Tab-separated table of C-alpha atoms in Angstrom:
chain	number	residue	atom	x	y	z
G	1	MET	CA	-0.046	0.038	-0.052
G	2	LEU	CA	1.426	3.365	-0.944
G	3	LEU	CA	1.178	6.093	1.680
G	4	PHE	CA	0.330	9.643	0.511
G	5	LEU	CA	2.344	12.141	2.535
G	6	THR	CA	2.642	15.703	1.797
G	7	ALA	CA	6.148	16.350	0.644
G	8	ILE	CA	7.662	19.296	2.115
G	9	VAL	CA	10.989	18.785	3.678
G	10	LEU	CA	12.821	21.646	5.577
G	11	ALA	CA	16.479	21.932	6.201
G	12	GLY	CA	17.559	25.250	7.437
G	13	ASP	CA	16.616	27.852	4.876
G	14	THR	CA	16.149	25.040	2.311
G	15	SER	CA	12.719	23.657	1.436
G	16	HIS	CA	12.112	20.700	-0.960
G	17	PHE	CA	8.818	20.053	-2.467
G	18	TYR	CA	7.938	16.639	-3.703
G	19	PRO	CA	4.740	16.468	-5.706
G	20	ASN	CA	2.729	13.171	-5.169
G	21	GLY	CA	2.664	10.840	-8.047
G	22	THR	CA	5.822	12.218	-9.632
G	23	ASP	CA	9.453	11.587	-9.234
G	24	LEU	CA	10.237	15.349	-9.123
G	25	ARG	CA	11.816	17.506	-6.483
G	26	LEU	CA	11.461	21.300	-6.465
G	27	THR	CA	14.014	23.053	-4.118
G	28	VAL	CA	13.871	26.620	-2.779
G	29	ASP	CA	17.032	27.725	-1.130
G	30	SER	CA	19.030	30.974	-0.661
G	31	THR	CA	20.690	30.621	-4.075
G	32	THR	CA	17.206	30.280	-5.767
G	33	LEU	CA	15.867	33.189	-3.950
G	34	ARG	CA	18.739	35.445	-4.468
G	35	LYS	CA	17.494	36.168	-8.009
G	36	CYS	CA	14.160	37.304	-6.657
G	37	PRO	CA	13.399	40.781	-5.249
G	38	LYS	CA	13.624	41.727	-1.559
G	39	TRP	CA	10.377	42.785	0.260
G	40	ARG	CA	9.136	43.601	3.679
G	41	PRO	CA	5.696	43.954	4.796
G	42	GLY	CA	4.551	47.475	4.551
G	43	GLU	CA	7.105	48.411	1.989
G	44	GLY	CA	5.011	48.605	-1.197
G	45	ALA	CA	3.140	46.053	-3.265
G	46	LEU	CA	4.102	42.398	-3.582
G	47	ALA	CA	6.469	41.633	-6.683
G	48	LEU	CA	4.233	38.707	-7.757
G	49	SER	CA	0.469	38.634	-6.942
G	50	ALA	CA	-1.115	35.533	-5.747
G	51	GLU	CA	-3.188	35.435	-9.023
G	52	SER	CA	0.087	35.168	-11.159
G	53	ALA	CA	1.523	32.601	-8.776
G	54	ILE	CA	-1.598	30.563	-9.134
G	55	GLU	CA	-1.539	30.811	-12.806
G	56	VAL	CA	2.283	29.523	-12.897
G	57	ALA	CA	1.442	26.717	-10.514
G	58	THR	CA	-1.569	25.620	-12.493
G	59	ARG	CA	0.353	25.382	-15.886
G	60	PHE	CA	2.916	23.244	-14.085
G	61	HIS	CA	0.529	21.126	-12.307
G	62	HIS	CA	-1.569	20.477	-15.573
G	63	SER	CA	1.733	19.660	-17.293
G	64	LEU	CA	2.475	16.755	-14.930
G	65	SER	CA	1.958	12.973	-15.761
G	66	PHE	CA	0.899	11.621	-12.628
G	67	SER	CA	1.778	8.025	-11.818
G	68	SER	CA	0.619	5.231	-9.407
G	69	VAL	CA	-2.782	5.670	-7.914
G	70	THR	CA	-2.595	9.561	-7.876
G	71	ARG	CA	-3.889	9.445	-11.447
G	72	PHE	CA	-7.310	8.647	-10.034
G	73	TYR	CA	-7.546	11.774	-7.946
G	74	HIS	CA	-9.429	14.832	-9.122
G	75	TRP	CA	-7.410	17.924	-8.549
G	76	ARG	CA	-8.405	21.500	-7.725
G	77	PHE	CA	-6.845	24.564	-6.634
G	78	ALA	CA	-7.061	24.799	-2.817
G	79	LYS	CA	-4.863	27.893	-1.680
G	80	SER	CA	-1.943	30.005	-1.919
G	81	THR	CA	0.495	30.816	0.838
G	82	LEU	CA	2.971	33.573	1.134
G	83	VAL	CA	6.133	32.337	2.681
G	84	SER	CA	9.071	34.231	4.017
G	85	CYS	CA	12.502	32.906	3.749
G	86	SER	CA	15.633	34.524	4.995
G	87	GLY	CA	13.804	37.408	6.431
G	88	ASP	CA	13.334	39.656	3.166
G	89	ARG	CA	13.004	36.944	0.575
G	90	TRP	CA	9.451	35.580	-0.124
G	91	PHE	CA	7.815	32.909	-2.362
G	92	TRP	CA	4.368	31.605	-2.823
G	93	VAL	CA	3.344	28.043	-2.081
G	94	VAL	CA	0.294	27.086	-4.347
G	95	THR	CA	-1.488	24.167	-3.038
G	96	TYR	CA	-3.686	21.665	-5.195
G	97	GLU	CA	-6.039	19.390	-3.326
G	98	GLY	CA	-6.665	15.886	-4.857
G	99	SER	CA	-9.900	14.041	-4.056
G	100	PHE	CA	-9.892	10.207	-4.762
G	101	ASP	CA	-12.367	9.746	-7.586
G	102	GLU	CA	-13.420	6.012	-8.164
G	103	THR	CA	-14.996	6.905	-11.453
G	104	LEU	CA	-11.486	7.539	-12.674
G	105	LEU	CA	-10.809	3.912	-12.196
G	106	GLY	CA	-12.798	3.218	-15.373
G	107	PRO	CA	-15.559	0.806	-16.225
G	108	GLY	CA	-15.735	-2.661	-14.607
G	109	SER	CA	-13.517	-1.642	-11.636
G	110	GLY	CA	-16.200	-2.203	-9.114
G	111	GLY	CA	-15.072	-4.357	-6.108
G	112	HIS	CA	-11.583	-3.041	-6.029
G	113	SER	CA	-9.598	-3.270	-2.649
G	114	LEU	CA	-7.612	-0.048	-3.374
G	115	GLU	CA	-7.141	1.787	-0.087
G	116	CYS	CA	-6.406	5.493	-0.739
G	117	PRO	CA	-6.599	8.484	1.558
G	118	GLY	CA	-9.820	10.623	0.516
G	119	THR	CA	-7.685	13.744	0.107
G	120	ILE	CA	-3.998	14.533	-0.607
G	121	TYR	CA	-2.247	17.612	-1.373
G	122	ASN	CA	0.580	18.772	-3.764
G	123	HIS	CA	2.438	22.011	-3.186
G	124	TYR	CA	4.285	24.086	-5.673
G	125	PRO	CA	6.688	26.887	-4.740
G	126	VAL	CA	6.464	29.947	-7.057
G	127	LEU	CA	9.378	32.391	-6.958
G	128	TRP	CA	8.620	36.214	-7.210
G	129	ASP	CA	10.392	36.344	-10.621
G	130	GLY	CA	7.209	34.309	-11.808
G	131	SER	CA	9.051	30.965	-12.080
G	132	LEU	CA	9.142	27.676	-10.182
G	133	PRO	CA	12.488	26.355	-9.100
G	134	LYS	CA	13.983	24.015	-11.854
G	135	PRO	CA	12.490	20.591	-11.091
G	136	SER	CA	14.995	17.864	-10.633
G	137	ARG	CA	14.552	14.084	-10.731
G	138	ARG	CA	14.684	12.556	-7.271
G	139	SER	CA	16.197	9.294	-6.893
G	140	PRO	CA	15.216	6.365	-4.428
G	141	ASP	CA	18.395	7.122	-2.185
G	142	ASP	CA	17.566	10.837	-2.271
G	143	PRO	CA	18.458	11.790	1.462
G	144	ASP	CA	15.783	14.371	1.673
G	145	ARG	CA	12.933	12.542	0.258
G	146	PRO	CA	10.051	11.684	2.381
G	147	ALA	CA	9.175	8.097	3.320
G	148	GLU	CA	6.592	6.881	0.834
G	149	THR	CA	5.768	3.290	1.413
G	150	VAL	CA	5.099	1.232	4.612
G	151	ALA	CA	8.508	-0.275	4.289
G	152	ASP	CA	10.025	3.247	4.086
G	153	MET	CA	8.251	4.217	7.394
G	154	VAL	CA	9.496	0.962	9.086
G	155	GLU	CA	12.985	1.791	7.828
G	156	MET	CA	12.711	5.436	8.884
G	157	LEU	CA	11.479	4.527	12.381
G	158	GLU	CA	14.056	1.885	12.740
G	159	SER	CA	16.927	4.014	11.862
G	160	ASP	CA	15.646	6.807	14.270
G	161	GLY	CA	14.657	9.229	11.453
G	162	LYS	CA	18.096	8.995	9.859
G	163	LYS	CA	17.201	7.116	6.669
G	164	PHE	CA	14.431	9.497	5.484
G	165	THR	CA	13.363	13.059	6.294
G	166	PRO	CA	10.120	13.425	8.114
G	167	MET	CA	7.431	14.316	5.677
G	168	LEU	CA	6.167	17.506	7.187
G	169	ASN	CA	7.441	19.939	9.959
G	170	THR	CA	4.093	20.578	11.505
G	171	ASN	CA	5.399	23.324	13.621
G	172	ARG	CA	6.223	25.595	10.563
G	173	TRP	CA	3.805	24.246	8.003
G	174	PRO	CA	0.535	23.345	9.636
G	175	ALA	CA	-1.618	25.792	7.582
G	176	ILE	CA	-0.393	24.220	4.343
G	177	ASN	CA	-1.947	20.948	4.991
G	178	HIS	CA	-4.669	21.628	7.605
G	179	GLY	CA	-2.145	20.600	10.280
G	180	SER	CA	-1.448	17.143	9.428
G	181	ALA	CA	0.937	15.330	7.028
G	182	ARG	CA	-1.806	12.974	5.900
G	183	THR	CA	-5.425	13.710	5.717
G	184	SER	CA	-7.995	11.011	5.243
G	185	GLY	CA	-11.719	11.317	4.601
G	186	GLY	CA	-13.295	13.039	1.731
């Protein structure tokens, strides 16, 4: 059984985003943010509107080919969140909510035993220059990737968290995913 975990991994001023159903990693770090304008609240308009960030993330989201059971999810825009990094550098996180949709399984799929969480989330960082960080392919031994399978979770727990990075820092990101790394129900 595949576990669906929100894939935002934090390491200092570096955030990794792993969209569910892909082998991609989007990384925001100080080098990435250096090319973006500085801003402080109360010092003028935002360099990139939420509307523009949503358009960028939507184009990227619709360009993805989802694998595994994530292709059986109906995706919709959920929210955009303004995130501060390094004090005066900012980026948007645009969140898509996926709801499991049995009708996408196709005709004759009744009686399936597929257990999936009712709702999962994909998060896309949009920089204030109107771009996403360049996606890279992640490998199974990516030290920052979140645990994705039951075997990964067992290995993570047995290694005292050293094998995989915890999937969500709920102290910093609870509003991104409604306060939990995994949400069940519809």
